Short mmCIF file of N, CA and C in Angstrom, two decimals:
data_model
loop_
_atom_site.label_atom_id
_atom_site.label_comp_id
_atom_site.label_asym_id
_atom_site.label_seq_id
_atom_site.Cartn_x
_atom_site.Cartn_y
_atom_site.Cartn_z
N UNK A 1 95.56 89.84 149.63
CA UNK A 1 94.77 90.92 149.30
C UNK A 1 95.47 91.71 148.21
N UNK A 2 96.74 92.23 148.55
CA UNK A 2 97.46 93.11 147.70
C UNK A 2 97.85 92.55 146.41
N UNK A 3 98.29 91.06 146.46
CA UNK A 3 98.57 90.56 145.24
C UNK A 3 97.33 90.40 144.24
N UNK A 4 96.20 90.10 144.78
CA UNK A 4 94.86 90.12 144.16
C UNK A 4 94.66 91.49 143.43
N UNK A 5 94.89 92.43 144.24
CA UNK A 5 94.60 93.96 143.76
C UNK A 5 95.62 94.31 142.71
N UNK A 6 96.97 93.91 142.74
CA UNK A 6 97.81 94.18 141.65
C UNK A 6 97.55 93.31 140.47
N UNK A 7 96.98 92.08 140.67
CA UNK A 7 96.54 91.37 139.44
C UNK A 7 95.42 92.09 138.68
N UNK A 8 94.50 92.51 139.56
CA UNK A 8 93.36 93.26 138.92
C UNK A 8 93.73 94.54 138.27
N UNK A 9 94.64 95.33 138.82
CA UNK A 9 95.17 96.56 138.30
C UNK A 9 95.91 96.14 136.97
N UNK A 10 96.71 95.25 136.93
CA UNK A 10 97.33 94.70 135.66
C UNK A 10 96.52 94.46 134.61
N UNK A 11 95.41 93.74 135.00
CA UNK A 11 94.38 93.26 134.01
C UNK A 11 93.61 94.51 133.35
N UNK A 12 93.31 95.53 134.30
CA UNK A 12 92.81 96.73 133.81
C UNK A 12 93.70 97.46 132.80
N UNK A 13 94.92 97.64 133.28
CA UNK A 13 95.90 98.33 132.41
C UNK A 13 96.01 97.64 130.97
N UNK A 14 96.08 96.31 130.95
CA UNK A 14 96.10 95.48 129.78
C UNK A 14 94.91 95.74 129.05
N UNK A 15 93.69 95.75 129.55
CA UNK A 15 92.50 95.94 128.88
C UNK A 15 92.41 97.24 128.18
N UNK A 16 92.78 98.29 128.98
CA UNK A 16 92.88 99.74 128.34
C UNK A 16 93.80 99.80 127.14
N UNK A 17 95.01 99.10 127.17
CA UNK A 17 95.93 99.09 126.17
C UNK A 17 95.30 98.44 124.89
N UNK A 18 94.55 97.39 125.23
CA UNK A 18 93.89 96.60 124.05
C UNK A 18 92.92 97.68 123.55
N UNK A 19 92.05 98.32 124.23
CA UNK A 19 91.15 99.09 123.70
C UNK A 19 91.64 100.33 122.95
N UNK A 20 92.89 100.83 123.36
CA UNK A 20 93.62 101.86 122.62
C UNK A 20 94.09 101.28 121.33
N UNK A 21 94.58 100.18 121.43
CA UNK A 21 95.15 99.53 120.03
C UNK A 21 93.98 99.31 119.09
N UNK A 22 92.88 98.78 119.59
CA UNK A 22 91.79 98.58 118.71
C UNK A 22 91.31 99.95 117.95
N UNK A 23 91.41 101.13 118.62
CA UNK A 23 91.00 102.30 118.17
C UNK A 23 92.00 103.02 117.29
N UNK A 24 93.21 102.53 117.22
CA UNK A 24 94.31 103.21 116.58
C UNK A 24 94.01 103.55 115.04
N UNK A 25 93.62 102.57 114.29
CA UNK A 25 93.38 102.73 112.86
C UNK A 25 92.37 103.73 112.75
N UNK A 26 91.26 103.78 113.46
CA UNK A 26 90.30 104.77 113.27
C UNK A 26 90.77 106.21 113.55
N UNK A 27 91.66 106.43 114.61
CA UNK A 27 92.12 107.82 114.76
C UNK A 27 93.07 108.32 113.83
N UNK A 28 93.88 107.38 113.32
CA UNK A 28 94.88 107.79 112.28
C UNK A 28 94.06 108.06 111.05
N UNK A 29 93.09 107.18 110.58
CA UNK A 29 92.19 107.49 109.51
C UNK A 29 91.63 108.88 109.68
N UNK A 30 90.98 109.24 110.71
CA UNK A 30 90.39 110.47 110.94
C UNK A 30 91.34 111.66 110.78
N UNK A 31 92.54 111.48 111.33
CA UNK A 31 93.62 112.57 111.28
C UNK A 31 93.90 112.87 109.72
N UNK A 32 94.16 111.73 109.10
CA UNK A 32 94.61 111.71 107.76
C UNK A 32 93.39 112.37 106.89
N UNK A 33 92.16 112.08 107.23
CA UNK A 33 90.99 112.68 106.47
C UNK A 33 90.82 114.19 106.72
N UNK A 34 91.05 114.66 107.99
CA UNK A 34 90.94 116.01 108.46
C UNK A 34 92.11 116.72 107.71
N UNK A 35 93.35 116.30 107.86
CA UNK A 35 94.50 117.04 107.34
C UNK A 35 94.36 117.07 105.77
N UNK A 36 93.82 115.91 105.17
CA UNK A 36 93.56 116.05 103.80
C UNK A 36 92.67 117.04 103.22
N UNK A 37 91.60 117.33 104.15
CA UNK A 37 90.64 118.23 103.94
C UNK A 37 90.93 119.78 104.17
N UNK A 38 92.31 119.86 104.80
CA UNK A 38 92.68 121.16 104.85
C UNK A 38 92.90 121.61 106.37
N UNK A 39 92.55 120.95 107.33
CA UNK A 39 92.70 121.23 108.75
C UNK A 39 94.14 120.92 109.12
N UNK A 40 94.47 121.75 110.18
CA UNK A 40 95.76 121.59 110.74
C UNK A 40 95.82 120.26 111.54
N UNK A 41 96.92 119.64 111.97
CA UNK A 41 96.95 118.58 112.86
C UNK A 41 96.50 118.86 114.16
N UNK A 42 96.86 120.04 114.66
CA UNK A 42 96.20 120.38 115.98
C UNK A 42 94.63 120.50 115.90
N UNK A 43 94.07 121.16 114.95
CA UNK A 43 92.59 121.21 114.71
C UNK A 43 92.01 120.00 114.51
N UNK A 44 92.72 119.04 113.79
CA UNK A 44 92.07 117.64 113.67
C UNK A 44 92.13 116.77 115.00
N UNK A 45 93.19 116.98 115.72
CA UNK A 45 93.43 116.43 116.92
C UNK A 45 92.23 116.76 117.95
N UNK A 46 92.03 118.12 118.01
CA UNK A 46 91.13 118.69 118.82
C UNK A 46 89.61 118.22 118.36
N UNK A 47 89.49 118.14 116.98
CA UNK A 47 88.08 117.83 116.47
C UNK A 47 87.81 116.32 117.01
N UNK A 48 88.72 115.50 116.79
CA UNK A 48 88.41 114.07 117.32
C UNK A 48 88.31 113.84 118.66
N UNK A 49 89.02 114.60 119.52
CA UNK A 49 88.69 114.56 120.98
C UNK A 49 87.48 115.22 121.37
N UNK A 50 87.05 116.37 120.65
CA UNK A 50 85.80 117.02 120.81
C UNK A 50 84.55 116.14 120.62
N UNK A 51 84.81 115.32 119.47
CA UNK A 51 83.69 114.38 119.16
C UNK A 51 83.52 113.42 120.25
N UNK A 52 84.63 112.82 120.84
CA UNK A 52 84.53 111.81 121.83
C UNK A 52 83.91 112.41 123.16
N UNK A 53 84.03 113.60 123.43
CA UNK A 53 83.48 114.13 124.58
C UNK A 53 82.06 113.91 124.67
N UNK A 54 81.38 114.02 123.48
CA UNK A 54 79.84 113.73 123.41
C UNK A 54 79.44 112.32 123.62
N UNK A 55 80.46 111.42 123.60
CA UNK A 55 79.94 110.03 123.77
C UNK A 55 79.87 109.68 125.26
N UNK A 56 79.01 108.70 125.48
CA UNK A 56 78.86 108.34 126.88
C UNK A 56 80.01 107.45 127.40
N UNK A 57 80.19 106.43 126.72
CA UNK A 57 81.33 105.42 127.02
C UNK A 57 82.51 105.75 126.35
N UNK A 58 83.51 106.39 126.83
CA UNK A 58 84.56 106.84 126.09
C UNK A 58 85.84 105.88 126.28
N UNK A 59 86.43 105.57 125.09
CA UNK A 59 87.58 104.89 124.99
C UNK A 59 88.76 105.51 125.63
N UNK A 60 89.45 104.79 126.41
CA UNK A 60 90.54 105.40 127.10
C UNK A 60 91.64 106.20 126.29
N UNK A 61 91.72 105.97 125.09
CA UNK A 61 92.64 106.73 124.26
C UNK A 61 91.90 108.13 123.94
N UNK A 62 90.70 108.16 123.96
CA UNK A 62 90.15 109.58 123.84
C UNK A 62 90.19 110.40 124.88
N UNK A 63 90.17 109.83 126.06
CA UNK A 63 90.52 110.44 127.45
C UNK A 63 91.86 111.05 127.47
N UNK A 64 92.82 110.35 126.87
CA UNK A 64 94.15 110.72 126.76
C UNK A 64 94.23 111.95 125.68
N UNK A 65 93.46 111.83 124.63
CA UNK A 65 93.39 113.01 123.67
C UNK A 65 92.83 114.13 124.25
N UNK A 66 91.79 114.07 125.05
CA UNK A 66 91.02 115.16 125.60
C UNK A 66 92.01 115.92 126.64
N UNK A 67 92.74 115.02 127.36
CA UNK A 67 93.84 115.44 128.26
C UNK A 67 94.85 116.25 127.50
N UNK A 68 95.36 115.90 126.44
CA UNK A 68 96.36 116.38 125.60
C UNK A 68 95.82 117.75 125.12
N UNK A 69 94.45 117.92 124.63
CA UNK A 69 93.90 119.06 124.32
C UNK A 69 93.77 120.26 125.35
N UNK A 70 93.54 119.72 126.45
CA UNK A 70 93.44 120.64 127.74
C UNK A 70 94.90 121.22 128.00
N UNK A 71 95.97 120.29 127.72
CA UNK A 71 97.28 120.87 127.85
C UNK A 71 97.55 121.79 126.91
N UNK A 72 97.26 121.54 125.59
CA UNK A 72 97.34 122.54 124.39
C UNK A 72 96.70 123.85 124.84
N UNK A 73 95.52 123.82 125.42
CA UNK A 73 94.80 125.11 125.82
C UNK A 73 95.47 125.85 126.88
N UNK A 74 96.16 124.98 127.78
CA UNK A 74 96.73 125.63 128.94
C UNK A 74 98.20 126.37 128.66
N UNK A 75 98.60 126.04 127.34
CA UNK A 75 99.76 126.88 126.89
C UNK A 75 101.07 126.02 126.73
N UNK A 76 100.94 124.56 126.78
CA UNK A 76 102.04 123.81 126.57
C UNK A 76 102.18 123.57 125.10
N UNK A 77 103.67 123.61 124.70
CA UNK A 77 103.95 123.64 123.28
C UNK A 77 103.31 122.32 122.62
N UNK A 78 102.81 122.62 121.56
CA UNK A 78 102.22 121.48 120.68
C UNK A 78 103.02 120.24 120.46
N UNK A 79 104.36 120.49 120.31
CA UNK A 79 105.36 119.43 120.10
C UNK A 79 105.47 118.64 121.41
N UNK A 80 105.54 119.15 122.64
CA UNK A 80 105.70 118.60 123.90
C UNK A 80 104.40 117.90 124.28
N UNK A 81 103.15 118.56 123.88
CA UNK A 81 101.90 117.87 124.25
C UNK A 81 101.73 116.45 123.55
N UNK A 82 102.36 116.60 122.17
CA UNK A 82 102.14 115.24 121.48
C UNK A 82 103.17 114.20 122.09
N UNK A 83 104.36 114.75 122.63
CA UNK A 83 105.28 113.74 123.15
C UNK A 83 104.73 113.12 124.42
N UNK A 84 104.04 114.08 125.19
CA UNK A 84 103.43 113.56 126.38
C UNK A 84 102.16 112.54 126.13
N UNK A 85 101.59 112.91 124.96
CA UNK A 85 100.28 111.96 124.67
C UNK A 85 100.83 110.59 124.34
N UNK A 86 102.03 110.43 123.57
CA UNK A 86 102.58 109.14 123.30
C UNK A 86 103.04 108.50 124.40
N UNK A 87 103.78 109.12 125.38
CA UNK A 87 104.15 108.41 126.49
C UNK A 87 102.92 108.14 127.44
N UNK A 88 102.05 108.77 127.48
CA UNK A 88 100.80 108.56 128.31
C UNK A 88 100.09 107.44 127.85
N UNK A 89 99.90 107.19 126.70
CA UNK A 89 99.14 106.00 126.01
C UNK A 89 99.89 104.75 126.55
N UNK A 90 101.18 104.73 126.32
CA UNK A 90 102.01 103.61 126.76
C UNK A 90 101.92 102.44 125.51
N UNK A 91 101.42 102.78 124.32
CA UNK A 91 101.34 101.94 123.31
C UNK A 91 102.14 102.35 122.22
N UNK A 92 103.03 101.51 121.69
CA UNK A 92 104.06 101.74 120.80
C UNK A 92 103.51 102.51 119.48
N UNK A 93 102.35 102.20 118.91
CA UNK A 93 101.81 102.70 117.80
C UNK A 93 101.38 104.09 118.15
N UNK A 94 100.97 104.65 119.16
CA UNK A 94 100.68 105.96 119.45
C UNK A 94 102.10 106.80 119.79
N UNK A 95 103.03 106.14 120.22
CA UNK A 95 104.32 106.72 120.30
C UNK A 95 104.92 107.04 118.94
N UNK A 96 104.64 106.16 118.00
CA UNK A 96 105.03 106.43 116.64
C UNK A 96 104.29 107.57 116.00
N UNK A 97 103.04 107.56 116.32
CA UNK A 97 102.08 108.57 115.81
C UNK A 97 102.54 110.07 116.39
N UNK A 98 102.70 110.01 117.73
CA UNK A 98 103.20 111.25 118.15
C UNK A 98 104.50 111.78 117.71
N UNK A 99 105.57 110.89 117.52
CA UNK A 99 106.75 111.31 116.81
C UNK A 99 106.47 111.72 115.42
N UNK A 100 105.61 111.10 114.59
CA UNK A 100 105.42 111.71 113.41
C UNK A 100 104.78 113.05 113.43
N UNK A 101 103.94 113.29 114.45
CA UNK A 101 103.25 114.63 114.52
C UNK A 101 104.44 115.68 115.06
N UNK A 102 105.20 115.34 115.88
CA UNK A 102 106.33 116.16 116.26
C UNK A 102 107.28 116.46 115.17
N UNK A 103 107.57 115.51 114.33
CA UNK A 103 108.44 115.78 113.12
C UNK A 103 107.78 116.71 112.27
N UNK A 104 106.37 116.73 112.20
CA UNK A 104 105.70 117.56 111.29
C UNK A 104 105.86 119.01 111.70
N UNK A 105 105.76 119.10 113.07
CA UNK A 105 105.98 120.46 113.72
C UNK A 105 107.45 121.06 113.55
N UNK A 106 108.34 120.11 113.71
CA UNK A 106 109.90 120.55 113.76
C UNK A 106 110.23 120.85 112.24
N UNK A 107 109.90 120.01 111.26
CA UNK A 107 110.43 120.11 109.80
C UNK A 107 109.44 120.57 108.96
N UNK A 108 108.13 120.59 109.29
CA UNK A 108 107.08 121.02 108.34
C UNK A 108 107.04 119.93 107.21
N UNK A 109 106.83 118.73 107.56
CA UNK A 109 106.94 117.77 106.63
C UNK A 109 105.90 117.89 105.49
N UNK A 110 106.34 117.95 104.25
CA UNK A 110 105.48 118.13 103.11
C UNK A 110 104.79 116.79 102.75
N UNK A 111 105.26 115.73 103.24
CA UNK A 111 104.62 114.48 102.91
C UNK A 111 103.74 113.76 104.06
N UNK A 112 103.41 114.83 104.99
CA UNK A 112 102.69 114.23 106.18
C UNK A 112 101.39 113.50 105.72
N UNK A 113 100.75 114.02 104.92
CA UNK A 113 99.54 113.48 104.48
C UNK A 113 99.77 111.96 103.90
N UNK A 114 100.62 111.91 102.96
CA UNK A 114 100.91 110.52 102.51
C UNK A 114 101.39 109.55 103.65
N UNK A 115 102.16 110.04 104.64
CA UNK A 115 102.59 109.03 105.67
C UNK A 115 101.56 108.77 106.57
N UNK A 116 100.44 109.70 106.78
CA UNK A 116 99.33 109.44 107.67
C UNK A 116 98.34 108.45 106.84
N UNK A 117 98.32 108.60 105.61
CA UNK A 117 97.40 107.69 104.77
C UNK A 117 98.05 106.33 104.90
N UNK A 118 99.46 106.16 104.63
CA UNK A 118 99.97 104.93 104.71
C UNK A 118 99.86 104.24 106.00
N UNK A 119 100.16 105.09 107.08
CA UNK A 119 99.94 104.56 108.40
C UNK A 119 98.52 104.09 108.59
N UNK A 120 97.56 104.80 108.15
CA UNK A 120 95.94 104.30 108.27
C UNK A 120 95.82 102.98 107.57
N UNK A 121 96.40 102.88 106.42
CA UNK A 121 96.13 101.73 105.71
C UNK A 121 96.82 100.43 106.28
N UNK A 122 98.07 100.75 106.94
CA UNK A 122 98.72 99.66 107.65
C UNK A 122 97.92 99.26 108.91
N UNK A 123 97.53 100.20 109.61
CA UNK A 123 96.77 100.03 110.81
C UNK A 123 95.48 99.26 110.51
N UNK A 124 94.80 99.53 109.38
CA UNK A 124 93.57 98.87 109.05
C UNK A 124 93.81 97.35 108.83
N UNK A 125 95.05 97.22 108.05
CA UNK A 125 95.37 95.82 107.74
C UNK A 125 95.63 95.09 109.12
N UNK A 126 96.33 95.65 110.00
CA UNK A 126 96.76 95.02 111.31
C UNK A 126 95.39 94.82 112.16
N UNK A 127 94.45 95.81 112.01
CA UNK A 127 93.24 95.68 112.81
C UNK A 127 92.47 94.37 112.18
N UNK A 128 92.35 94.18 110.85
CA UNK A 128 91.69 93.06 110.30
C UNK A 128 92.37 91.76 110.69
N UNK A 129 93.67 91.84 110.82
CA UNK A 129 94.50 90.61 111.23
C UNK A 129 94.12 90.21 112.61
N UNK A 130 93.92 91.23 113.40
CA UNK A 130 93.70 90.96 114.93
C UNK A 130 92.30 90.60 114.96
N UNK A 131 91.41 91.11 114.20
CA UNK A 131 89.99 90.65 114.27
C UNK A 131 89.93 89.05 113.96
N UNK A 132 90.67 88.69 112.94
CA UNK A 132 90.69 87.39 112.42
C UNK A 132 91.25 86.52 113.57
N UNK A 133 92.28 86.80 114.13
CA UNK A 133 92.98 86.10 115.13
C UNK A 133 91.93 85.85 116.47
N UNK A 134 91.40 86.90 116.77
CA UNK A 134 90.20 86.82 117.85
C UNK A 134 89.14 85.91 117.45
N UNK A 135 88.69 85.84 116.13
CA UNK A 135 87.69 84.99 115.71
C UNK A 135 88.21 83.46 115.80
N UNK A 136 89.52 83.39 115.38
CA UNK A 136 89.99 81.90 115.48
C UNK A 136 90.03 81.54 116.79
N UNK A 137 90.47 82.33 117.90
CA UNK A 137 90.54 81.97 119.26
C UNK A 137 89.15 81.64 119.76
N UNK A 138 88.22 82.42 119.32
CA UNK A 138 86.89 82.30 119.81
C UNK A 138 86.31 80.85 119.46
N UNK A 139 86.59 80.61 118.19
CA UNK A 139 86.21 79.32 117.62
C UNK A 139 86.80 78.14 118.24
N UNK A 140 88.11 78.29 118.69
CA UNK A 140 88.91 77.27 119.48
C UNK A 140 88.38 77.09 120.83
N UNK A 141 87.84 78.13 121.39
CA UNK A 141 87.35 78.07 122.69
C UNK A 141 85.97 77.30 122.75
N UNK A 142 85.29 77.40 121.61
CA UNK A 142 84.07 76.74 121.50
C UNK A 142 84.05 75.18 121.19
N UNK A 143 85.22 74.75 120.93
CA UNK A 143 85.27 73.28 120.57
C UNK A 143 84.84 72.50 121.82
N UNK A 144 85.26 72.59 122.93
CA UNK A 144 84.98 71.96 124.25
C UNK A 144 83.44 71.99 124.41
N UNK A 145 82.88 72.92 124.43
CA UNK A 145 81.42 73.05 124.62
C UNK A 145 80.58 72.26 123.59
N UNK A 146 81.02 72.39 122.32
CA UNK A 146 80.36 71.63 121.26
C UNK A 146 80.55 70.12 121.42
N UNK A 147 81.81 69.68 121.89
CA UNK A 147 81.96 68.25 122.06
C UNK A 147 81.07 67.75 123.24
N UNK A 148 80.96 68.60 124.23
CA UNK A 148 80.17 68.21 125.37
C UNK A 148 78.64 68.04 124.89
N UNK A 149 78.23 68.96 124.08
CA UNK A 149 76.83 69.00 123.61
C UNK A 149 76.70 67.76 122.71
N UNK A 150 77.66 67.40 122.00
CA UNK A 150 77.61 66.13 121.11
C UNK A 150 77.39 64.94 122.01
N UNK A 151 78.22 64.81 123.07
CA UNK A 151 78.20 63.69 123.88
C UNK A 151 76.81 63.58 124.57
N UNK A 152 76.25 64.74 124.99
CA UNK A 152 74.96 64.78 125.59
C UNK A 152 73.94 64.26 124.61
N UNK A 153 74.04 64.74 123.38
CA UNK A 153 72.97 64.35 122.48
C UNK A 153 73.09 62.90 122.03
N UNK A 154 74.23 62.46 121.96
CA UNK A 154 74.53 60.96 121.86
C UNK A 154 73.95 60.10 122.89
N UNK A 155 74.11 60.59 124.19
CA UNK A 155 73.42 59.96 125.33
C UNK A 155 72.07 59.97 125.21
N UNK A 156 71.34 61.12 124.76
CA UNK A 156 69.96 61.04 124.82
C UNK A 156 69.50 60.16 123.74
N UNK A 157 70.15 60.00 122.62
CA UNK A 157 69.76 59.11 121.56
C UNK A 157 69.98 57.59 121.83
N UNK A 158 71.26 57.30 122.45
CA UNK A 158 71.71 55.99 122.78
C UNK A 158 70.96 55.26 123.82
N UNK A 159 70.76 56.06 124.91
CA UNK A 159 70.12 55.51 126.11
C UNK A 159 68.68 54.92 125.78
N UNK A 160 67.80 55.56 125.09
CA UNK A 160 66.51 54.92 124.95
C UNK A 160 66.57 53.85 123.83
N UNK A 161 67.53 54.03 122.97
CA UNK A 161 67.70 52.86 121.92
C UNK A 161 68.20 51.42 122.75
N UNK A 162 69.10 51.52 123.67
CA UNK A 162 69.63 50.38 124.36
C UNK A 162 68.51 49.97 125.29
N UNK A 163 67.69 50.81 125.82
CA UNK A 163 66.70 50.45 126.82
C UNK A 163 65.45 49.61 126.08
N UNK A 164 65.36 49.99 124.91
CA UNK A 164 64.47 49.36 123.96
C UNK A 164 64.69 47.86 123.57
N UNK A 165 66.04 47.52 123.66
CA UNK A 165 66.51 46.27 123.07
C UNK A 165 66.20 45.32 124.22
#
């Protein structure tokens, strides 16, 4: 029982990480868009999390963002909140994003927007590659059922032909 429960838990954790990875390019793109429009990083982070609150089925990464926004409102330093966000997600891409946001706070990076846009472009390319890979895996999984259907159709055609002879 406990082994089965731990397997189920591991599957759920991996599924959540996969969902978080899928949403990464969208989040970075939105942050870059809002920062480019003149919002602060904190305001853009809160805007993205606030938009997710309205959704019924919330991706786990948005839950982490909402939690981070609540930490910020409770008085935790912005730099520390982003660090916790990165660790909480458990996904390397978000850890890198949180590091980028922390560096912006520490050093006041002038090229933050450029780095965010570059990261968004890279993430979009990676997402496209992942989609292609999933599509190829799906087509590979369909080969066996298609072969079985071909065999059944051949039987349906061949049996009456041989019975007529």
